[in-house]
């Protein structure tokens, strides 16, 4: 419907996740009317990311170079590995400033529905990191949903004969939330994981 | 929080209309993991649009060249001009295949709230097109909202002494909709504009 170049751009934008045809059209018109330099900056940052950004050869996190910032940082405790699904989970955990160990990014979670099995995840690389026995604790921080739980269960079973402490992040009521708005599964977990206050 | 190049891309994406920080992050990670050729195609279509696409010197619609496809098409009736707010309105009307005249794109609508006055719109260019008296009808197809109505009212008043038929698209119940779900203003308009069936 549009002049060729505009329709091509709308089509390309529409391939991005979460961008429907209406948003693609809106963004295309915005870019059409935007300053040349602004579009140039977007283009440059796209090319820059593809040219420079790789995945860390050790942990699978995003990296500018062979290893990510965390794996090359000698101050990070190499005896504790926190296993997450995606690089964005690393960012979320880093934001808490609670964790000073290293990470391992699986690249997803086990999901029979979406055809993702253990072999599709970076699990062999995780086991390779555990083989020299310097790691004392593996914290499984996959998402608290069906796929994340299945992945956690799989990992615990697969690590059965490795001498390492395996832990899982606590489930429970979100801090600052209202108890009455918690779904029953979360509330159930909160009961299960209740802690003694007067020990 | 992210490695430099990734954060830069997230920032650039976040400047696009309708893209919040979460979507920007999701798109950035998608592009990070996408094939080089796919990202190249997106980049090329961005550059292509900025290099090739202009606004039609006659009507303000998007164009690859000095004039848009419709203004250069001799089969389009040059005696009827349909006035719209944005190039995307042209596409919407073209889709109906009901209109065989030409367009005039104002580039927006009068909105005191957003500081858009008549001088910010392509109104002088519209009057220039009417000056040789070859145009017999101006169809005002601005949006049926506050700004679009204000713009229509302004145009009707400004064209007061020009000898041309001025019409406005009908407001009424959307075809295929349910009467009970129509808002009262639309329903009111539908009554006002009711047509005699047994004339």
Coordinates of C-alpha atoms in Angstrom, one line a residue:
Chain A
X1 CA 0.0 0.0 0.0
X2 CA 2.8 2.4 0.8
X3 CA 5.6 3.6 -1.5
X4 CA 8.1 0.7 -1.7
X5 CA 10.8 1.8 0.8
X6 CA 8.2 2.7 3.5
X7 CA 6.4 -0.6 3.2
X8 CA 9.7 -2.4 3.3
X9 CA 10.6 -0.6 6.6
X10 CA 7.1 -1.3 8.0
X11 CA 7.6 -5.0 7.2
X12 CA 11.0 -5.2 8.8
X13 CA 9.8 -3.4 11.9
X14 CA 6.9 -5.8 12.1
X15 CA 9.2 -8.7 12.4
X16 CA 10.5 -7.5 15.7
X17 CA 9.1 -9.1 18.9
X18 CA 6.0 -7.3 20.3
X19 CA 5.7 -4.9 17.3
X20 CA 2.3 -5.4 15.5
X21 CA 1.4 -3.8 12.1
X22 CA 0.0 -0.7 13.7
X23 CA 3.1 0.0 15.8
X24 CA 5.4 -0.8 12.9
X25 CA 3.5 1.8 10.8
X26 CA 3.7 4.4 13.6
X27 CA 7.4 3.8 14.1
X28 CA 8.1 4.0 10.4
X29 CA 6.3 7.3 10.1
X30 CA 8.2 8.6 13.1
X31 CA 11.5 7.6 11.5
X32 CA 10.4 9.1 8.2
X33 CA 9.9 12.5 9.9
X34 CA 12.8 12.2 12.3
X35 CA 16.1 14.0 11.9
X36 CA 18.7 12.2 9.8
X37 CA 21.2 12.2 12.7
X38 CA 18.7 10.4 15.0
X39 CA 18.1 7.6 12.5
X40 CA 21.8 7.4 11.9
X41 CA 22.4 7.0 15.7
X42 CA 19.9 4.1 15.7
X43 CA 21.5 2.5 12.7
X44 CA 24.9 2.9 14.2
X45 CA 23.9 1.3 17.5
X46 CA 22.4 -1.7 15.6
X47 CA 25.6 -2.2 13.6
X48 CA 27.7 -1.7 16.7
X49 CA 25.8 -4.4 18.6
X50 CA 26.1 -6.9 15.8
X51 CA 29.8 -6.1 15.3
X52 CA 30.9 -6.0 19.0
X53 CA 28.5 -8.0 21.2
X54 CA 29.1 -11.7 21.6
X55 CA 28.1 -14.2 24.2
X56 CA 30.6 -15.0 27.0
X57 CA 32.5 -18.2 26.2
X58 CA 32.4 -19.2 29.9
X59 CA 28.9 -18.3 31.1
X60 CA 26.8 -17.4 28.1
X61 CA 26.1 -13.8 29.3
X62 CA 26.4 -11.0 26.8
X63 CA 29.9 -9.8 26.4
X64 CA 32.0 -7.3 24.4
X65 CA 34.9 -9.7 23.8
X66 CA 35.4 -13.4 24.6
X67 CA 34.3 -13.1 28.2
X68 CA 31.7 -11.0 30.0
X69 CA 32.5 -8.3 32.6
X70 CA 31.6 -10.6 35.4
X71 CA 33.7 -13.6 34.4
X72 CA 36.8 -11.4 34.0
X73 CA 36.2 -9.6 37.3
X74 CA 38.6 -11.2 39.8
X75 CA 36.6 -9.8 42.7
X76 CA 33.6 -12.0 41.8
X77 CA 33.5 -15.2 43.8
X78 CA 34.2 -18.1 41.4
X79 CA 33.0 -20.7 43.9
X80 CA 29.3 -19.8 43.6
X81 CA 27.5 -20.0 40.3
X82 CA 24.0 -18.6 39.8
X83 CA 22.1 -20.3 37.0
X84 CA 19.7 -18.2 35.1
X85 CA 17.7 -18.5 31.9
X86 CA 18.6 -15.3 30.0
X87 CA 21.1 -12.5 30.1
X88 CA 18.4 -10.1 31.2
X89 CA 18.1 -12.2 34.4
X90 CA 21.7 -11.4 35.1
X91 CA 20.9 -7.7 34.9
X92 CA 17.9 -8.1 37.2
X93 CA 20.0 -9.9 39.8
X94 CA 23.0 -7.5 39.5
X95 CA 20.6 -4.7 40.2
X96 CA 19.9 -6.2 43.7
X97 CA 23.6 -6.0 44.6
X98 CA 23.0 -9.1 46.7
X99 CA 25.1 -11.5 44.8
X100 CA 28.9 -11.4 44.4
X101 CA 29.4 -14.8 42.6
X102 CA 29.4 -15.7 38.9
X103 CA 26.6 -16.6 36.6
X104 CA 25.7 -19.3 34.1
X105 CA 23.1 -18.4 31.4
X106 CA 21.2 -21.4 30.1
X107 CA 19.8 -19.6 27.1
X108 CA 16.2 -20.5 28.0
X109 CA 14.2 -23.1 30.0
X110 CA 13.0 -26.6 29.3
X111 CA 9.7 -26.4 27.6
X112 CA 8.2 -29.4 25.8
X113 CA 5.4 -27.2 24.5
X114 CA 7.9 -25.0 22.6
X115 CA 10.1 -28.0 21.8
X116 CA 13.0 -26.9 24.0
X117 CA 14.8 -29.8 25.7
X118 CA 17.9 -30.0 27.9
X119 CA 20.1 -30.4 24.8
X120 CA 19.0 -27.0 23.6
X121 CA 20.3 -25.3 26.7
X122 CA 23.9 -24.5 27.8
X123 CA 23.9 -27.4 30.4
X124 CA 27.0 -29.3 29.2
X125 CA 29.0 -26.0 29.6
X126 CA 27.7 -25.7 33.1
X127 CA 28.8 -29.2 34.0
X128 CA 32.2 -28.5 32.4
X129 CA 32.5 -25.6 34.9
X130 CA 31.7 -27.8 37.8
X131 CA 34.2 -30.5 36.8
X132 CA 37.2 -29.1 38.5
X133 CA 35.3 -29.1 41.9
X134 CA 36.2 -25.5 42.7
X135 CA 32.5 -24.6 42.7
X136 CA 30.9 -25.1 46.1
X137 CA 27.4 -23.8 45.4
X138 CA 25.0 -23.7 42.5
X139 CA 22.1 -21.3 43.0
X140 CA 19.3 -22.2 40.6
X141 CA 17.5 -18.9 39.7
X142 CA 15.4 -20.0 36.7
X143 CA 11.9 -18.4 36.6
X144 CA 9.3 -19.4 39.2
X145 CA 7.0 -20.8 36.5
X146 CA 6.3 -24.2 34.9
X147 CA 9.3 -24.1 32.5
X148 CA 11.7 -22.7 35.1
X149 CA 10.6 -25.3 37.7
X150 CA 11.0 -28.1 35.2
X151 CA 14.5 -26.9 34.4
X152 CA 15.4 -26.6 38.1
X153 CA 14.2 -30.2 38.7
X154 CA 16.1 -31.4 35.7
X155 CA 19.3 -29.7 36.9
X156 CA 19.0 -31.0 40.4
X157 CA 18.6 -34.6 39.1
X158 CA 21.4 -34.2 36.6
X159 CA 23.8 -32.9 39.2
X160 CA 22.9 -35.8 41.5
X161 CA 26.4 -37.3 41.8
X162 CA 28.4 -34.0 41.8
X163 CA 29.5 -32.9 45.3
X164 CA 28.1 -29.4 45.3
X165 CA 25.5 -27.5 47.3
X166 CA 22.4 -26.8 45.1
X167 CA 20.0 -24.1 46.2
X168 CA 16.9 -22.5 44.7
X169 CA 15.7 -18.9 45.1
X170 CA 12.9 -18.6 47.6
X171 CA 9.3 -18.3 46.3
X172 CA 6.8 -16.3 48.4
X173 CA 4.9 -13.1 48.7
X174 CA 6.4 -10.2 46.7
X175 CA 7.7 -7.5 49.0
X176 CA 5.4 -4.5 49.0
X177 CA 2.5 -6.5 47.7
X178 CA -0.9 -7.1 49.3
X179 CA -1.5 -10.6 50.7
X180 CA -5.1 -10.6 49.5
X181 CA -4.0 -10.0 45.9
X182 CA -1.4 -12.9 45.9
X183 CA -2.5 -15.9 43.7
X184 CA -3.0 -19.1 45.6
X185 CA 0.1 -20.8 44.4
X186 CA 2.3 -18.0 45.5
X187 CA 0.5 -17.9 48.9
X188 CA 0.9 -21.7 49.1
X189 CA 4.6 -21.4 48.5
X190 CA 4.8 -18.6 51.1
X191 CA 3.3 -21.0 53.7
X192 CA 5.6 -23.8 52.7
X193 CA 8.7 -21.6 53.0
X194 CA 7.6 -19.9 56.2
X195 CA 10.5 -19.0 58.5
X196 CA 10.7 -19.3 62.3
X197 CA 11.1 -15.8 63.8
X198 CA 11.8 -16.7 67.5
X199 CA 14.4 -19.5 67.1
Chain B
X1 CA 23.7 -1.9 33.5
X2 CA 24.4 -3.7 30.2
X3 CA 27.6 -3.8 28.2
X4 CA 27.9 -0.4 26.5
X5 CA 26.8 -1.3 23.0
X6 CA 23.7 -3.2 24.2
X7 CA 22.7 -0.3 26.5
X8 CA 23.1 2.2 23.7
X9 CA 20.8 0.1 21.5
X10 CA 18.2 -0.2 24.3
X11 CA 18.4 3.6 24.7
X12 CA 17.9 4.2 21.0
X13 CA 15.0 1.8 20.7
X14 CA 13.4 3.3 23.8
X15 CA 13.2 6.6 21.9
X16 CA 10.8 5.2 19.3
X17 CA 7.1 5.9 19.8
X18 CA 5.3 3.3 21.8
X19 CA 8.4 1.4 22.8
X20 CA 8.9 1.3 26.6
X21 CA 12.1 0.2 28.4
X22 CA 10.9 -3.4 28.7
X23 CA 10.1 -3.7 24.9
X24 CA 13.4 -1.9 24.0
X25 CA 15.2 -4.5 26.1
X26 CA 13.3 -7.4 24.5
X27 CA 13.9 -6.1 20.9
X28 CA 17.6 -5.5 21.7
X29 CA 18.1 -9.1 22.8
X30 CA 16.2 -10.3 19.9
X31 CA 18.4 -8.4 17.5
X32 CA 21.5 -9.5 19.4
X33 CA 20.6 -13.1 18.8
X34 CA 19.2 -12.5 15.3
X35 CA 21.0 -13.5 12.1
X36 CA 23.4 -10.8 10.8
X37 CA 21.5 -10.7 7.5
X38 CA 18.2 -10.0 9.2
X39 CA 19.7 -7.0 11.1
X40 CA 21.4 -5.9 7.9
X41 CA 18.0 -5.9 6.1
X42 CA 16.4 -3.7 8.9
X43 CA 19.4 -1.3 8.7
X44 CA 19.2 -1.1 4.9
X45 CA 15.5 -0.4 5.0
X46 CA 16.0 2.4 7.5
X47 CA 18.8 4.0 5.4
X48 CA 16.7 3.5 2.2
X49 CA 13.7 5.3 3.7
X50 CA 15.8 8.2 4.8
X51 CA 17.6 8.4 1.5
X52 CA 14.6 8.0 -0.9
X53 CA 11.4 9.0 0.8
X54 CA 10.3 12.6 0.7
X55 CA 7.0 14.4 1.1
X56 CA 5.1 15.2 -2.1
X57 CA 5.6 18.8 -3.0
X58 CA 1.9 19.1 -4.1
X59 CA -0.1 17.3 -1.4
X60 CA 2.3 16.4 1.4
X61 CA 1.8 12.7 1.1
X62 CA 4.9 10.5 1.3
X63 CA 6.6 10.1 -2.0
X64 CA 9.7 8.6 -3.6
X65 CA 10.6 11.6 -5.7
X66 CA 9.1 15.1 -6.0
X67 CA 5.5 14.0 -6.2
X68 CA 3.6 11.1 -4.8
X69 CA 2.1 8.3 -6.8
X70 CA -1.4 9.8 -6.6
X71 CA -0.5 13.3 -7.7
X72 CA 1.4 12.0 -10.8
X73 CA -1.4 9.6 -11.7
X74 CA -3.4 11.2 -14.6
X75 CA -6.4 8.9 -13.9
X76 CA -7.0 10.5 -10.5
X77 CA -9.7 13.2 -10.6
X78 CA -7.9 16.5 -9.9
X79 CA -11.2 18.4 -9.3
X80 CA -11.8 16.7 -5.9
X81 CA -9.4 17.0 -3.0
X82 CA -9.7 14.9 0.1
X83 CA -8.0 16.7 3.1
X84 CA -6.5 14.4 5.7
X85 CA -4.3 14.8 8.7
X86 CA -1.5 12.3 8.1
X87 CA -0.1 10.1 5.2
X88 CA -1.5 7.0 7.0
X89 CA -5.0 8.4 6.5
X90 CA -4.3 8.4 2.7
X91 CA -3.5 4.7 3.0
X92 CA -6.6 4.0 5.0
X93 CA -8.9 5.7 2.4
X94 CA -7.1 4.2 -0.6
X95 CA -7.9 0.8 1.0
X96 CA -11.6 1.5 0.6
X97 CA -11.2 2.0 -3.2
X98 CA -14.1 4.5 -2.9
X99 CA -12.2 7.6 -3.7
X100 CA -10.7 8.4 -7.1
X101 CA -9.7 12.1 -6.4
X102 CA -6.5 13.6 -5.0
X103 CA -5.4 14.2 -1.5
X104 CA -4.0 17.0 0.7
X105 CA -2.1 16.0 3.8
X106 CA -2.2 18.7 6.5
X107 CA 0.5 17.1 8.6
X108 CA -1.6 17.1 11.8
X109 CA -4.6 18.8 13.3
X110 CA -5.2 22.0 15.2
X111 CA -4.6 21.3 18.9
X112 CA -4.2 24.2 21.3
X113 CA -3.3 21.6 24.0
X114 CA -0.2 20.4 22.0
X115 CA 0.5 23.9 20.7
X116 CA -0.4 23.1 17.1
X117 CA -2.0 26.0 15.3
X118 CA -3.2 26.5 11.7
X119 CA 0.2 27.9 10.7
X120 CA 1.8 24.6 11.7
X121 CA -0.3 22.8 9.1
X122 CA 0.0 22.7 5.3
X123 CA -3.0 25.0 4.9
X124 CA -1.4 27.7 2.7
X125 CA -0.4 25.0 0.3
X126 CA -4.0 23.7 0.2
X127 CA -5.3 27.3 -0.6
X128 CA -2.7 27.6 -3.4
X129 CA -4.1 24.4 -4.9
X130 CA -7.6 25.9 -4.8
X131 CA -6.6 29.2 -6.4
X132 CA -6.9 28.2 -10.0
X133 CA -10.6 27.3 -9.4
X134 CA -10.2 23.9 -11.1
X135 CA -11.1 22.1 -7.8
X136 CA -14.9 21.7 -7.4
X137 CA -15.1 19.8 -4.1
X138 CA -13.0 19.6 -0.9
X139 CA -13.8 16.6 1.2
X140 CA -12.7 17.2 4.8
X141 CA -11.6 13.8 6.2
X142 CA -9.8 14.9 9.4
X143 CA -10.3 12.6 12.4
X144 CA -13.7 12.5 14.0
X145 CA -12.3 13.8 17.3
X146 CA -11.9 17.1 19.0
X147 CA -8.8 18.2 17.1
X148 CA -10.1 16.9 13.8
X149 CA -13.4 18.7 14.2
X150 CA -11.6 21.9 15.2
X151 CA -9.5 21.7 12.1
X152 CA -12.6 21.0 9.9
X153 CA -14.4 24.0 11.4
X154 CA -11.3 26.2 10.8
X155 CA -11.0 25.1 7.2
X156 CA -14.7 25.7 6.4
X157 CA -14.4 29.2 7.8
X158 CA -11.1 29.9 6.0
X159 CA -12.6 28.7 2.7
X160 CA -15.6 30.9 3.2
X161 CA -15.1 33.1 0.1
X162 CA -13.8 30.4 -2.2
X163 CA -16.4 29.0 -4.7
X164 CA -16.0 25.3 -3.9
X165 CA -18.2 22.6 -2.5
X166 CA -17.0 21.6 1.0
X167 CA -18.1 18.2 2.5
X168 CA -17.2 16.2 5.6
X169 CA -17.1 12.5 6.0
X170 CA -20.3 11.1 7.7
X171 CA -20.1 10.2 11.4
X172 CA -22.3 7.3 12.6
X173 CA -22.4 3.8 13.8
X174 CA -19.4 1.7 12.7
X175 CA -20.5 -1.0 10.2
X176 CA -20.5 -4.4 11.8
X177 CA -20.6 -2.9 15.3
X178 CA -23.3 -3.4 18.0
X179 CA -25.6 -0.4 18.6
X180 CA -25.6 -1.0 22.4
X181 CA -21.8 -0.6 22.5
X182 CA -21.7 2.7 20.6
X183 CA -20.8 5.7 22.7
X184 CA -23.5 8.3 23.1
X185 CA -21.7 10.9 20.9
X186 CA -21.5 8.5 18.0
X187 CA -25.1 7.4 18.5
X188 CA -26.1 11.1 18.6
X189 CA -24.3 11.7 15.3
X190 CA -26.0 8.6 13.8
X191 CA -29.4 10.1 14.7
X192 CA -28.5 13.5 13.4
X193 CA -27.3 12.0 10.1
X194 CA -30.2 9.6 9.7
X195 CA -31.2 8.9 6.1
X196 CA -34.7 8.6 4.6
X197 CA -35.2 5.1 3.2
X198 CA -38.6 5.4 1.6
X199 CA -38.2 8.7 -0.3

